[in-house]
PDB file of C-alpha atoms and ligand atoms in Angstrom:
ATOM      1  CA  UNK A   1      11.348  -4.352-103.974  1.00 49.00           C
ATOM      2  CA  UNK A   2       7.954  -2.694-102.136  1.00 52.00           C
ATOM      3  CA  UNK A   3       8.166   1.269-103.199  1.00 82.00           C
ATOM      4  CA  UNK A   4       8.877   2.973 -99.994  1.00 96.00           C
ATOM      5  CA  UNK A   5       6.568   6.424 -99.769  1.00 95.00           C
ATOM      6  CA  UNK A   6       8.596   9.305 -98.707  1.00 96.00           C
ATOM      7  CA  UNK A   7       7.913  10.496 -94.892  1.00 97.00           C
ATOM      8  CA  UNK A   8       8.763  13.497 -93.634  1.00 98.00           C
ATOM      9  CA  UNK A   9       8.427  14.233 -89.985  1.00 98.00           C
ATOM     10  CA  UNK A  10       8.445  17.335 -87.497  1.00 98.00           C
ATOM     11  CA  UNK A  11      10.373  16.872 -84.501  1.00 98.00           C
ATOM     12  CA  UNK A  12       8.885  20.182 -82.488  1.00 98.00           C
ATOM     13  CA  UNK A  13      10.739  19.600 -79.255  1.00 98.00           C
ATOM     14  CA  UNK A  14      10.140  21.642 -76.835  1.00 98.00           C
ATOM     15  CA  UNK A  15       8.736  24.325 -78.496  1.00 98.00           C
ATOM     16  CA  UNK A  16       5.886  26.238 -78.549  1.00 97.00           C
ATOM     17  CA  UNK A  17       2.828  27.680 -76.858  1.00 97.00           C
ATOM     18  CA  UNK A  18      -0.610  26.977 -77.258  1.00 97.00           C
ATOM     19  CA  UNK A  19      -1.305  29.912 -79.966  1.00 97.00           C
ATOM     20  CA  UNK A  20       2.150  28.982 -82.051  1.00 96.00           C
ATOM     21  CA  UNK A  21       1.641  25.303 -82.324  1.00 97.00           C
ATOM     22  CA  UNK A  22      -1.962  25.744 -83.235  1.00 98.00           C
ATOM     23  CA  UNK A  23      -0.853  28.451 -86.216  1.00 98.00           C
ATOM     24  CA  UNK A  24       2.027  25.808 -87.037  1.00 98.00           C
ATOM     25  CA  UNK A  25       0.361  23.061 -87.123  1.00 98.00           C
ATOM     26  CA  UNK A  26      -2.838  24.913 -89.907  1.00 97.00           C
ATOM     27  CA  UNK A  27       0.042  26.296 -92.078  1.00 97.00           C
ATOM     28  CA  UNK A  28       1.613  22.711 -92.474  1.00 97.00           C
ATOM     29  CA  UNK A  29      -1.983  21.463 -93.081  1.00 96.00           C
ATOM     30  CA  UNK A  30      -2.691  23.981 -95.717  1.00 93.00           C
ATOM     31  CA  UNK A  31       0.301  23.279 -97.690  1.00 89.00           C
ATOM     32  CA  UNK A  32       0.985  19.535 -97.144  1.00 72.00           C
ATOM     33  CA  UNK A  33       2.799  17.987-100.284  1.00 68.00           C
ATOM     34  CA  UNK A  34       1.029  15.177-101.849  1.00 69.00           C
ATOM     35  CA  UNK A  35       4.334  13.227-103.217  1.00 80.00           C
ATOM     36  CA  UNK A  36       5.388  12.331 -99.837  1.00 93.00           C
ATOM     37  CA  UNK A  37       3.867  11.993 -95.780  1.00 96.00           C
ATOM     38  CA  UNK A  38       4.068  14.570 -93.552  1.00 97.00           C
ATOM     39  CA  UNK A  39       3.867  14.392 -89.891  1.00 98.00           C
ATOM     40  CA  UNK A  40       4.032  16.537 -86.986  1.00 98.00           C
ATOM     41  CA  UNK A  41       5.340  15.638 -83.479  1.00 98.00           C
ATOM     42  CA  UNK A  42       4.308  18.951 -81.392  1.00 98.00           C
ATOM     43  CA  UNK A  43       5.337  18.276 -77.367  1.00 98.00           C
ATOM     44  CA  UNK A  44       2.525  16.654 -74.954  1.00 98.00           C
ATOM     45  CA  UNK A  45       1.250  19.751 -74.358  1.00 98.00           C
ATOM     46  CA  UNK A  46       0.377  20.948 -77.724  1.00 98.00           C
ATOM     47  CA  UNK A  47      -0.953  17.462 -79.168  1.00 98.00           C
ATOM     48  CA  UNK A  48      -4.807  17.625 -78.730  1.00 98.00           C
ATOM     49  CA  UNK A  49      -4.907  21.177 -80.300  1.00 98.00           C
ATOM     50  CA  UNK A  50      -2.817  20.533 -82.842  1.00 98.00           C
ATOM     51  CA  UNK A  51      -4.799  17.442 -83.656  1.00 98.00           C
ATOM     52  CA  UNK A  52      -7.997  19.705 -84.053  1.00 97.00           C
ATOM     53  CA  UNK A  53      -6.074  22.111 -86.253  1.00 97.00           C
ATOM     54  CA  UNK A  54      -5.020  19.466 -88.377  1.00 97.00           C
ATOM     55  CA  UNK A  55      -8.317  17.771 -88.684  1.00 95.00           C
ATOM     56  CA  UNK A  56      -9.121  16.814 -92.596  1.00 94.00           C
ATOM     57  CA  UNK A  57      -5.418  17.142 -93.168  1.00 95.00           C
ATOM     58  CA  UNK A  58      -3.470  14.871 -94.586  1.00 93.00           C
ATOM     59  CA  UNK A  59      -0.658  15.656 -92.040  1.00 97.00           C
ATOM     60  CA  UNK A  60      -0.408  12.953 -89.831  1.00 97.00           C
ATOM     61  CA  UNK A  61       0.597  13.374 -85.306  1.00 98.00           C
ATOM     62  CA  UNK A  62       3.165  12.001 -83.582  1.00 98.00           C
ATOM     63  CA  UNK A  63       4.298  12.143 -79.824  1.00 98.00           C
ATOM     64  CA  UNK A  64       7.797  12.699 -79.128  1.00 98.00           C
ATOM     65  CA  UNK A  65       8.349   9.774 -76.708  1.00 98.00           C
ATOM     66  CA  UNK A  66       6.450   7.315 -74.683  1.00 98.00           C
ATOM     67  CA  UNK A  67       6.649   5.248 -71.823  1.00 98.00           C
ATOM     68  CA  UNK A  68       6.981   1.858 -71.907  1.00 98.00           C
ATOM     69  CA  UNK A  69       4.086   0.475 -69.657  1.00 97.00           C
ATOM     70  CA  UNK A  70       0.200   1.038 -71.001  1.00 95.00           C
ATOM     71  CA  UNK A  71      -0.791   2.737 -67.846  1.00 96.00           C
ATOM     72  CA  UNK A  72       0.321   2.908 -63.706  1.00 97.00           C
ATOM     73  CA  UNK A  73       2.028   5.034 -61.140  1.00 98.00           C
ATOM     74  CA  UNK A  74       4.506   6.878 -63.649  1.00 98.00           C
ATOM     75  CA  UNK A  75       4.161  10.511 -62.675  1.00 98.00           C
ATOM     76  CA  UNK A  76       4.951  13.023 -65.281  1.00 97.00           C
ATOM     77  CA  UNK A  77       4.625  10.317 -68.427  1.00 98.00           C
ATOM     78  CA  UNK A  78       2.601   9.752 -70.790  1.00 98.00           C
ATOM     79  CA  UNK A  79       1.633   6.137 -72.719  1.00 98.00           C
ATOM     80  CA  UNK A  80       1.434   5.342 -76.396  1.00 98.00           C
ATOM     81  CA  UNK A  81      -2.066   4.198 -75.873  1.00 98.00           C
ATOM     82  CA  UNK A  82      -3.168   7.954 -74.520  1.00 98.00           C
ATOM     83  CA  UNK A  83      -1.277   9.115 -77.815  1.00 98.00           C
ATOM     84  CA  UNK A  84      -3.202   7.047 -79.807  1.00 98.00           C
ATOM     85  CA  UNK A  85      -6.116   7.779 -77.953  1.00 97.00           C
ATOM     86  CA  UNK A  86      -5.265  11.799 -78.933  1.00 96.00           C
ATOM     87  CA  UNK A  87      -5.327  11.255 -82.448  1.00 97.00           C
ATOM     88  CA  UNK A  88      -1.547  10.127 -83.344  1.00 98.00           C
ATOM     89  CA  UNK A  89      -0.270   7.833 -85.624  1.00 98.00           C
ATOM     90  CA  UNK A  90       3.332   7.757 -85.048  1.00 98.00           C
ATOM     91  CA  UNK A  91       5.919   8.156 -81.647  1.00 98.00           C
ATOM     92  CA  UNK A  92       9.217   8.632 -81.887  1.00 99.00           C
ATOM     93  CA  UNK A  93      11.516   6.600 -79.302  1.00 98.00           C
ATOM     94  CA  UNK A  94      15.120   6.868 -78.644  1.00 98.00           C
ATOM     95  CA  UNK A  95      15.922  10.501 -79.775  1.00 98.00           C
ATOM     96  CA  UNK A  96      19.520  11.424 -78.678  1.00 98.00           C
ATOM     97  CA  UNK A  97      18.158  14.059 -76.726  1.00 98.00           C
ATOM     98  CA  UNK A  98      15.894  11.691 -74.317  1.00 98.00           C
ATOM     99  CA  UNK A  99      19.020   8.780 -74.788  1.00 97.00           C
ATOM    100  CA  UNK A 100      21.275  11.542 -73.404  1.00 96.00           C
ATOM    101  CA  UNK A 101      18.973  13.430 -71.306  1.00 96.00           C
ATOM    102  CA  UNK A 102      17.167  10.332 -69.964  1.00 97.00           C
ATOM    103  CA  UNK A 103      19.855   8.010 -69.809  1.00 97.00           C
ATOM    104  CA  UNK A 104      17.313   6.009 -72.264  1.00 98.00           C
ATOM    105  CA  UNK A 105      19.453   2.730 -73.392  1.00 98.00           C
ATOM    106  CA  UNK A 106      18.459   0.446 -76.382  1.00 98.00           C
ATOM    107  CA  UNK A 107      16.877  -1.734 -74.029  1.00 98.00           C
ATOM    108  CA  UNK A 108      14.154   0.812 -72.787  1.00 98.00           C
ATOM    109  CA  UNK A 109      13.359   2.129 -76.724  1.00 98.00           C
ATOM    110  CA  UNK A 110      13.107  -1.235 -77.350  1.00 98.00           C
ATOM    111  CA  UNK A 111      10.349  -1.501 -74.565  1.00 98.00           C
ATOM    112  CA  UNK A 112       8.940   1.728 -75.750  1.00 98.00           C
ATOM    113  CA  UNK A 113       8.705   0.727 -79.238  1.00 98.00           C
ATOM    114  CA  UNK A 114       6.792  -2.231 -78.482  1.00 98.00           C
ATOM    115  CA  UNK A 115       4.698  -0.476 -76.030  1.00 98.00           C
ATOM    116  CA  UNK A 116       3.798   1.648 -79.029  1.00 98.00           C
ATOM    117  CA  UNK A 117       2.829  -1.362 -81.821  1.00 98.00           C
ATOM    118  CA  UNK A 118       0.623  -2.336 -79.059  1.00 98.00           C
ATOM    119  CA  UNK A 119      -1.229   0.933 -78.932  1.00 98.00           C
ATOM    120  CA  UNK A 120      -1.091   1.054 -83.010  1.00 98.00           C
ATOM    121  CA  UNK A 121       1.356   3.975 -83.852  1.00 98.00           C
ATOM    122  CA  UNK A 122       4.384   3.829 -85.568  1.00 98.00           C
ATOM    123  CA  UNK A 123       7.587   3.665 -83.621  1.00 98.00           C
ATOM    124  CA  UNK A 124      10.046   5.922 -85.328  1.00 99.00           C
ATOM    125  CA  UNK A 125      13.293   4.576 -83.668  1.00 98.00           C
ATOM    126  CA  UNK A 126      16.128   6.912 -83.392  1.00 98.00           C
ATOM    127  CA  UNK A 127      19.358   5.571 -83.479  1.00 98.00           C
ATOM    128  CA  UNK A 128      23.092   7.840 -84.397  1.00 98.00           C
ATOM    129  CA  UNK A 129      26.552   8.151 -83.531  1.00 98.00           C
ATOM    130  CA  UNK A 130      28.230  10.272 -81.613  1.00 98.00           C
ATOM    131  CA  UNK A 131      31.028  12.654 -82.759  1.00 97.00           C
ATOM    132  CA  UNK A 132      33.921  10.277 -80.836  1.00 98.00           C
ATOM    133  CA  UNK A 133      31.786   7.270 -82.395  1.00 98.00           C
ATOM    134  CA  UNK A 134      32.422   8.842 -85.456  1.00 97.00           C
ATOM    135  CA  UNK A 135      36.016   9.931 -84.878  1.00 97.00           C
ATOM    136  CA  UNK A 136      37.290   7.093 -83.551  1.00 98.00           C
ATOM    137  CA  UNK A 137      35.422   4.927 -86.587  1.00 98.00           C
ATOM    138  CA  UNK A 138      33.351   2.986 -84.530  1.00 98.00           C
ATOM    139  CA  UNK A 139      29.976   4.677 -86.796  1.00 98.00           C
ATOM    140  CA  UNK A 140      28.897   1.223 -88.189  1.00 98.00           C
ATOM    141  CA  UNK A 141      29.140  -0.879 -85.276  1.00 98.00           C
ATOM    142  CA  UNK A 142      27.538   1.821 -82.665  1.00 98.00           C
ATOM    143  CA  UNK A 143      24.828   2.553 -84.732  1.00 98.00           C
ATOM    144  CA  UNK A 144      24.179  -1.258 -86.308  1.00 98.00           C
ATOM    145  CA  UNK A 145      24.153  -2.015 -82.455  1.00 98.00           C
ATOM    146  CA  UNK A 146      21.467   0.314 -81.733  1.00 98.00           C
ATOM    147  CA  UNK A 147      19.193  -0.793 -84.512  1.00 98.00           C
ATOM    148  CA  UNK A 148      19.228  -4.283 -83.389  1.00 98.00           C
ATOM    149  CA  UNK A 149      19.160  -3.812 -79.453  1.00 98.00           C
ATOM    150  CA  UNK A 150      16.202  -1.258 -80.638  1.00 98.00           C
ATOM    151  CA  UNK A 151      13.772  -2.966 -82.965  1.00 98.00           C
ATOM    152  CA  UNK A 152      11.207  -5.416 -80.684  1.00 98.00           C
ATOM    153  CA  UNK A 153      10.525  -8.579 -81.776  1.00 94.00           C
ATOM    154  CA  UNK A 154       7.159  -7.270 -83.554  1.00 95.00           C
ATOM    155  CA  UNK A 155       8.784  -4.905 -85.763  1.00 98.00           C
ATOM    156  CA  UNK A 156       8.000  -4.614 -89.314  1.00 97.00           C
ATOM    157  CA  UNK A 157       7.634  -2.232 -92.306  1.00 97.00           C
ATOM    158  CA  UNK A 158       4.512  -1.344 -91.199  1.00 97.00           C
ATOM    159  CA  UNK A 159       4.844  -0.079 -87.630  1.00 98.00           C
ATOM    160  CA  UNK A 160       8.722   0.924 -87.358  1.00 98.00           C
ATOM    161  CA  UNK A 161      10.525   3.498 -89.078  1.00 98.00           C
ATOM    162  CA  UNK A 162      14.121   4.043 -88.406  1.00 98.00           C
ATOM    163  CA  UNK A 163      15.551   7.455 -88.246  1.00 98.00           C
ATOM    164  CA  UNK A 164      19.265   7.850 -88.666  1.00 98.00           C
ATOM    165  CA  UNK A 165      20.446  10.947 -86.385  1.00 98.00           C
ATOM    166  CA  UNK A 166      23.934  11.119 -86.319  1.00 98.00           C
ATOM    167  CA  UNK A 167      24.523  13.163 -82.672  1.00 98.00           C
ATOM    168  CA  UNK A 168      26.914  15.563 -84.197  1.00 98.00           C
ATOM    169  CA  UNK A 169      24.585  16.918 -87.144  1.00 98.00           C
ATOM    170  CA  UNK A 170      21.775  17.310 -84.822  1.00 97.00           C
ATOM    171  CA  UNK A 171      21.229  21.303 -84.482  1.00 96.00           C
ATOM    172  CA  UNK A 172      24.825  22.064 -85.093  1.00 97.00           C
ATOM    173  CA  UNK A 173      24.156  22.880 -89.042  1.00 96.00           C
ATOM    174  CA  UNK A 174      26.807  19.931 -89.650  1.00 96.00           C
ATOM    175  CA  UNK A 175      25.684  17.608 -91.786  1.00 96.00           C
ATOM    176  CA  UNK A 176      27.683  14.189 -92.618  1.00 97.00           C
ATOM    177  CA  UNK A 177      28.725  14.129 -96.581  1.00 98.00           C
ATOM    178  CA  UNK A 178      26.436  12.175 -99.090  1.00 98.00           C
ATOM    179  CA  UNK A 179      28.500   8.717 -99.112  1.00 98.00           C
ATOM    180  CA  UNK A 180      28.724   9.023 -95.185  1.00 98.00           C
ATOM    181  CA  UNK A 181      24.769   8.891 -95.255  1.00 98.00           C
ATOM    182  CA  UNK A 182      24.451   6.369 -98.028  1.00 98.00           C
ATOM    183  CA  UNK A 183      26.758   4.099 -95.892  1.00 98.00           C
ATOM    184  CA  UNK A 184      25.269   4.462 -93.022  1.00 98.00           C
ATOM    185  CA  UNK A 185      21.885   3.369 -94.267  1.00 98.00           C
ATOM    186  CA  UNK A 186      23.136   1.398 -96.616  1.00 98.00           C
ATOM    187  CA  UNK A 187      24.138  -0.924 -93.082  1.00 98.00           C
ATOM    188  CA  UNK A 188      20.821   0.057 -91.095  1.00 98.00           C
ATOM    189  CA  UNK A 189      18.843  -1.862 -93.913  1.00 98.00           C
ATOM    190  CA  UNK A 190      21.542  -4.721 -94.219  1.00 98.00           C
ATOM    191  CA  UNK A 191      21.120  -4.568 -89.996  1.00 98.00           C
ATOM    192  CA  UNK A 192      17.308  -4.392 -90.297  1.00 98.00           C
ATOM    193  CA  UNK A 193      17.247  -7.533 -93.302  1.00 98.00           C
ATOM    194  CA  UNK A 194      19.110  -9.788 -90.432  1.00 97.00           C
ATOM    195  CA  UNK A 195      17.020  -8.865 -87.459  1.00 97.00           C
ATOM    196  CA  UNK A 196      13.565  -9.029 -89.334  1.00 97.00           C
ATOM    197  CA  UNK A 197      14.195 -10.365 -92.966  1.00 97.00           C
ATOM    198  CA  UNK A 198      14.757  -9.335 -95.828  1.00 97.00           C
ATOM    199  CA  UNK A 199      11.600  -8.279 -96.752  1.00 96.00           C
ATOM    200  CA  UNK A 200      10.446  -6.114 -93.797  1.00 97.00           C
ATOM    201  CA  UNK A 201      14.327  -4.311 -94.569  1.00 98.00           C
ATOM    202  CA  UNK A 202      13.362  -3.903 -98.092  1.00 97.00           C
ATOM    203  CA  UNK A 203       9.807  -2.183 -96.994  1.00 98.00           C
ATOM    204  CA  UNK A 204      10.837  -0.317 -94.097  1.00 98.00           C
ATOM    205  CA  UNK A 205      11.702   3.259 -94.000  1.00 98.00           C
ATOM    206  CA  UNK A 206      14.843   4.674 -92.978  1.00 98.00           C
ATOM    207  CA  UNK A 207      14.993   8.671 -92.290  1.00 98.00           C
ATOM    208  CA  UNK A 208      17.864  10.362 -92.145  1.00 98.00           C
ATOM    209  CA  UNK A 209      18.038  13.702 -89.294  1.00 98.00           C
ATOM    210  CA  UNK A 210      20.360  16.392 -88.283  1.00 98.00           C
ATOM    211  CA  UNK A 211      20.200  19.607 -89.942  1.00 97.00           C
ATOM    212  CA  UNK A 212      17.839  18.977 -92.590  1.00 98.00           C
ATOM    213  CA  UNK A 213      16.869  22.506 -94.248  1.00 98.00           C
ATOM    214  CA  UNK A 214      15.727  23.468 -97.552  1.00 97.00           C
ATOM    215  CA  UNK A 215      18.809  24.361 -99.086  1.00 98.00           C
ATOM    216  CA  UNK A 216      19.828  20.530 -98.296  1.00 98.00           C
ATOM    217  CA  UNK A 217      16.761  18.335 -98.391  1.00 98.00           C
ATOM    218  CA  UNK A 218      17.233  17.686-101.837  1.00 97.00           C
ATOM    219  CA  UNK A 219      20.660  16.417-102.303  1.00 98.00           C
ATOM    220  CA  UNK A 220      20.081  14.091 -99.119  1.00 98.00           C
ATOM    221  CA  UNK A 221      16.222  12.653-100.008  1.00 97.00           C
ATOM    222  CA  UNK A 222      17.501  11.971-103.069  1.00 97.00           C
ATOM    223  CA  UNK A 223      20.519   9.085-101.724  1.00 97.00           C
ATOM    224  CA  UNK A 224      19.411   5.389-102.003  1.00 94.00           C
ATOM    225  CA  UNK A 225      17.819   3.998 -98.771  1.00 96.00           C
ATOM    226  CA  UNK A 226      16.745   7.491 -97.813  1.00 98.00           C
ATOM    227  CA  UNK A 227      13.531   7.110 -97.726  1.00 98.00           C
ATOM    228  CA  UNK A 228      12.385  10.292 -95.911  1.00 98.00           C
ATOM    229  CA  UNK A 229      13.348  13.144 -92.765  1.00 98.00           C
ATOM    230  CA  UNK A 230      13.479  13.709 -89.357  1.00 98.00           C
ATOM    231  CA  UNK A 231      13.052  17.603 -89.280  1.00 98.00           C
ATOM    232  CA  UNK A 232      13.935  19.620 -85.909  1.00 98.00           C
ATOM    233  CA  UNK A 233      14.782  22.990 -85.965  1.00 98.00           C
ATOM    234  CA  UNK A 234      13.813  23.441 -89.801  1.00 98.00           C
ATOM    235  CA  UNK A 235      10.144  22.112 -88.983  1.00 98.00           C
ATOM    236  CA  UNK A 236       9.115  24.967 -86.683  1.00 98.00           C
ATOM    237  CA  UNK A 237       8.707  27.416 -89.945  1.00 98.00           C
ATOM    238  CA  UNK A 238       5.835  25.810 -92.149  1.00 97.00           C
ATOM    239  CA  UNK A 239       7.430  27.346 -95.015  1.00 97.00           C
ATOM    240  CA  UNK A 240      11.022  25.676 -94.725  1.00 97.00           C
ATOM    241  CA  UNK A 241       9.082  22.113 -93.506  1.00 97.00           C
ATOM    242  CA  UNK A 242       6.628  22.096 -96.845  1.00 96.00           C
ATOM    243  CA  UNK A 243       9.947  23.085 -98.489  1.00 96.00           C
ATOM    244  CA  UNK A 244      12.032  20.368 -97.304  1.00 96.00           C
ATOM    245  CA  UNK A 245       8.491  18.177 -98.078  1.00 96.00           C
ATOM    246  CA  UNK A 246       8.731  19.415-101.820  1.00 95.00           C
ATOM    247  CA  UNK A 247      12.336  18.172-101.955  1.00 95.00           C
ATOM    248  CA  UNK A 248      11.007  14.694-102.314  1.00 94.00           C
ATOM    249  CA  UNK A 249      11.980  12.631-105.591  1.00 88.00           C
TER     250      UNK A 249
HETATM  251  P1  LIG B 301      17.699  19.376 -86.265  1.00 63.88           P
HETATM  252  O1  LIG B 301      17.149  18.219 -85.294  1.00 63.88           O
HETATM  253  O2  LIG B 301      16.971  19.238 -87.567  1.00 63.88           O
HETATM  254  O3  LIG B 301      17.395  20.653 -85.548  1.00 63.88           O
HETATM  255  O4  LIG B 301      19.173  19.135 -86.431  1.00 63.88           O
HETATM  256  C1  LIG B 301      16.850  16.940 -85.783  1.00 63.88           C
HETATM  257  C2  LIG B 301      16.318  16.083 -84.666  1.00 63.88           C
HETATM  258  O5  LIG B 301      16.818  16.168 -83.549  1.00 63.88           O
HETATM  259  O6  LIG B 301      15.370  15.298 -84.883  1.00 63.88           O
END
């Protein structure tokens, strides 16, 4: 099976002001952990600065979303090619937060995700239950859904990393237990291997995210078919995101 490097990524939301994402974004790059990849995803605003403070690094820049179309009358958006174009290597598409706030459906990540292989980032596709989901034991089938109605035809190991975010763990300190996580990945991969192939499910990285800190990192990086984080809250401290980075097997 291909070895799958460790990633671990900093969802900033909407967070911080010119002088804070610029301080955030040197102390990540003047720890960053070799074992694993580290990447930041600052909001629009704070990108280009934070791409100069991380010049040299070996932290990598993400957006936090993208629009679907390359360019055009979209007011208030911003493309993958004008990320690219900033300095970033990976977008994420389909957060909860923009599927909830945005009404964003698996069709339109889908359309964002390609619209981001064709500017030459990394989609890092968000998919997750919700608590009900969850409740009601629908977790396998809602989120196996998602990961096929959200990977374009395009998708491999090398341009699509899927984040597991169950809706309930994100910010809420509630995490899901151990075997909940291996099983859910455990069916994005099998989900991923009959989409793409076996081999592009075998390379490709699966995250897990929602309330990731340091006193947890370790226990969940550690699961098979965890192959990295998606870090919100916890990645606004440099200390508790190198932290969570050093948790890496
Ligand atoms: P959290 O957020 O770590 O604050 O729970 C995770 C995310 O939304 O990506």
């Amino acid at each position: 099976m291909a070895a799958r490097r460790p990633l671990i990524a900093g969802n900033w939301k909407m967070n911080g002001l010119r002088a804070d994402g610029v301080a955030l974004a040197r102390a990540v790059a003047g720890g960053a952990v070799i074992p694993c990849e580290l990447v930041v995803c600052p909001p629009a605003t704070l990108l280009a600065p934070a791409a100069e403070a991380l010049s040299g690094s070996r932290v990598g820049l993400g957006g936090q979303d993208c629009h679907a179309q390359a360019k055009g009358a979209h007011t208030g958006d911003v493309s993958a090619a004008m990320l690219a174009d900033l300095g970033c290597s990976h977008v994420i598409v389909g957060h909860s937060e923009r599927r909830t706030d945005h009404g964003e459906d698996d069709a339109t990540v889908n359309a964002k995700a390609k619209a981001a292989h064709a500017a030459g980032l990394i989609a890092i596709v968000c998919v997750g239950e919700s608590e009900a989901d969850r409740d009601s034991g629908r977790t396998l089938q809602v989120v196996g859904g998602q990961v096929e109605g959200s990977l374009p035809t395009g998708a491999r190991a090398a341009n699509t990393v899927v984040a597991y975010e169950p809706v309930w763990a994100i910010g809420s300190g509630r995490t899901p237990t151990p075997e909940q996580i291996r099983e859910v990945h455990g069916h994005i991969r099998t989900t991923v291997a009959q989409c793409l192939g076996q081999p592009a499910a075998d390379a490709m990285r699966l995250l897990y995210g929602g309330s990731v800190k340091p006193g947890n990192a370790a226990e969940i990086l550690a699961l098979p078919d965890v192959d990295g984080a998606l870090v919100g809250g916890a990645s606004l401290s440099a200390d508790d995101f190198l932290a969570i980075g050093k948790s890496c097997p």
